[in-house]
Coordinates of C-alpha atoms in Angstrom, one line a residue:
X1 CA 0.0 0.0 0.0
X2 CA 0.9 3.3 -1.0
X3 CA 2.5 5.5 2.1
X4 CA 1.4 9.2 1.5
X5 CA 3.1 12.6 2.9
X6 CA 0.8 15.9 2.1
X7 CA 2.4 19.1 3.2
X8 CA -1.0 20.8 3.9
X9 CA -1.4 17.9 7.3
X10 CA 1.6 20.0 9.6
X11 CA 0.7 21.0 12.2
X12 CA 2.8 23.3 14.1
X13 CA 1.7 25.0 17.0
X14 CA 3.7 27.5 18.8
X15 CA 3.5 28.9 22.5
X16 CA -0.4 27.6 22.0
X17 CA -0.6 29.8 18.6
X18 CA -1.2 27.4 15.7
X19 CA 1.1 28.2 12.6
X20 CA -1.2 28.4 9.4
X21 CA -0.4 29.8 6.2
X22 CA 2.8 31.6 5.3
X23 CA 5.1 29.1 4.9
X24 CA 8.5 29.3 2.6
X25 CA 8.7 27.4 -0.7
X26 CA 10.4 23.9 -0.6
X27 CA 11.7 23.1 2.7
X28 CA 9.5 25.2 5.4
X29 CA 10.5 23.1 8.5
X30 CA 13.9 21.7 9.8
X31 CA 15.3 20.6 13.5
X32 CA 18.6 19.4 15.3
X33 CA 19.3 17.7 18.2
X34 CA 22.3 19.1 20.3
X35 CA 23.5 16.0 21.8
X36 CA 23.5 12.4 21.2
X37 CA 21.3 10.2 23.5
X38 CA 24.5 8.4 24.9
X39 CA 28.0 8.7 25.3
X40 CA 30.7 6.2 25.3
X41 CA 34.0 5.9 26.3
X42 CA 36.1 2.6 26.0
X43 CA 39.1 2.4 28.7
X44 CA 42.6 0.8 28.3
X45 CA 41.7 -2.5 28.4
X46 CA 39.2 -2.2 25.9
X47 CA 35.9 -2.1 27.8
X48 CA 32.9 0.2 26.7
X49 CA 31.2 2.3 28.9
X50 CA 27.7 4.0 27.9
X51 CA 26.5 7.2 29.9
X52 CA 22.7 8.4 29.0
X53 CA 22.7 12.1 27.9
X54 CA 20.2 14.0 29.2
X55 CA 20.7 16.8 27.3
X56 CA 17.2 16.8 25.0
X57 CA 17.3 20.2 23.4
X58 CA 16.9 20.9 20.1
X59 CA 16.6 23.8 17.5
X60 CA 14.0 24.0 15.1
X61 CA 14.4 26.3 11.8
X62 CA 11.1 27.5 10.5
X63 CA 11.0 29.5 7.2
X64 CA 8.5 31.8 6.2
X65 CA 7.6 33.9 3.5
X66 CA 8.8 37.4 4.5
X67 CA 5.0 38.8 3.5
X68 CA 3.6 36.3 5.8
X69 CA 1.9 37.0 9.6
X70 CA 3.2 34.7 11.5
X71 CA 7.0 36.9 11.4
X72 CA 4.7 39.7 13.4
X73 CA 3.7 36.9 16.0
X74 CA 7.2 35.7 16.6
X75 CA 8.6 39.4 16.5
X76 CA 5.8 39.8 19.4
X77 CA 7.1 36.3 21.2
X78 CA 10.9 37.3 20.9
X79 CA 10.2 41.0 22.4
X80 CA 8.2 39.3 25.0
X81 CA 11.5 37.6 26.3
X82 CA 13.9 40.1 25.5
X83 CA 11.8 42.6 27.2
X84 CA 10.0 41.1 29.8
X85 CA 12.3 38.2 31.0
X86 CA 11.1 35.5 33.4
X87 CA 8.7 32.9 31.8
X88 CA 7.5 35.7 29.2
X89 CA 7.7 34.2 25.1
X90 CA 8.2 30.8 26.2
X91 CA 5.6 28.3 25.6
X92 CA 4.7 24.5 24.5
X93 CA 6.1 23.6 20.3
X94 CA 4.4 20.8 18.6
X95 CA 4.9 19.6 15.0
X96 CA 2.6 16.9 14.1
X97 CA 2.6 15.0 10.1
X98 CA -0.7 13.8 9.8
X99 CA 0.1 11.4 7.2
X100 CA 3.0 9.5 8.7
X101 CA 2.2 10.3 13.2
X102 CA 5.8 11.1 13.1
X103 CA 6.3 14.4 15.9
X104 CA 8.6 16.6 17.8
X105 CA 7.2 18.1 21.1
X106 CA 8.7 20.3 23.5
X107 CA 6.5 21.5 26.7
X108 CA 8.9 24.9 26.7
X109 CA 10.3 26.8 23.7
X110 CA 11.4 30.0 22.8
X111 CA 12.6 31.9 19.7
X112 CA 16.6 32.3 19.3
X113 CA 17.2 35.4 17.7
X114 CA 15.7 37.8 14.8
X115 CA 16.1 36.1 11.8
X116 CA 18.7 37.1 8.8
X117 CA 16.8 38.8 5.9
X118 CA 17.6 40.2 2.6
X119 CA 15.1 42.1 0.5
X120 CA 15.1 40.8 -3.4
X121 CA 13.0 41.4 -6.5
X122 CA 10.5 38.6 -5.0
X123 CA 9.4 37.7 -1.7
X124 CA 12.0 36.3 0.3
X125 CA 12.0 33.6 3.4
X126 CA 12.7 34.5 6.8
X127 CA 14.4 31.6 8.8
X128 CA 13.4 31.5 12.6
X129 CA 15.1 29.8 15.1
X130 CA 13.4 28.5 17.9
X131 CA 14.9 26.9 20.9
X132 CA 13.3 23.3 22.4
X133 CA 13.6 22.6 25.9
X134 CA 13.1 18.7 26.8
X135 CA 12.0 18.0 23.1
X136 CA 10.3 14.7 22.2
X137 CA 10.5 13.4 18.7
X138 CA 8.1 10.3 18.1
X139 CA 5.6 8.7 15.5
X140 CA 2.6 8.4 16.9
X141 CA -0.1 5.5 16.0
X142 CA -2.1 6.7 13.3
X143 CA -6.1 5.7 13.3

């Protein structure tokens, strides 16, 4: 049976704000992990030690159209922090594929920096980066 991805079933939900519309051309969505989920270290006489990491941060890069909203709502999230400090601009990320249940989580994130831009004779895409905090990445059953 056929296996079927359809760019139109992200979801992507930001400090409880869902991200609709606006998204770059070609590749809209990437993320790293910082850290492996183990270490290991062999000693002299050859024996393997394994240490869990737990170190689950992650950075997400989110490009959008430089015409689209959702730059104003992350503008309004990365004052929040910069400005206000404490808890302020952080909040829950979730991308979720429809098609495949695959997903990355985070209960806290936060945006990085203002993104890089450049003005053209087209629209351009902003790249975000957003900060993960104890992210989860997963496939979830699908129905």
């Amino acid at each position: 049976m056929a296996k079927i991805y359809n760019s139109g079933e992200v979801t992507i939900t930001f400090a409880a704000l869902p991200f609709e519309g606006g998204l770059a051309d070609g590749e809209f969505l990437s993320w790293a992990f910082d850290s492996n989920i183990a270490d290991d270290v062999v000693g002299t006489d050859g024996e393997v030690s394994v240490s869990v990491n737990n170190d689950s941060r992650a950075t997400v890069t989110l490009k959008l159209m430089q015409t689209s909203d959702l730059n104003r709502i992350l503008v309004g999230l990365m004052n929040l922090r910069k400005r206000g400090g404490g808890a302020l601009g952080i909040g829950p990320f979730a991308m979720i594929v429809g098609g495949t249940g695959e997903t990355l989580v985070a209960p806290e994130a936060w945006v990085m920096k203002a993104p890089d831009g450049s003005l053209d004779r087209t629209a351009t895409a902003r790249e975000w980066q957003i900060r993960l905090g104890n992210a989860d990445y997963d496939f979830v059953p699908l129905a």
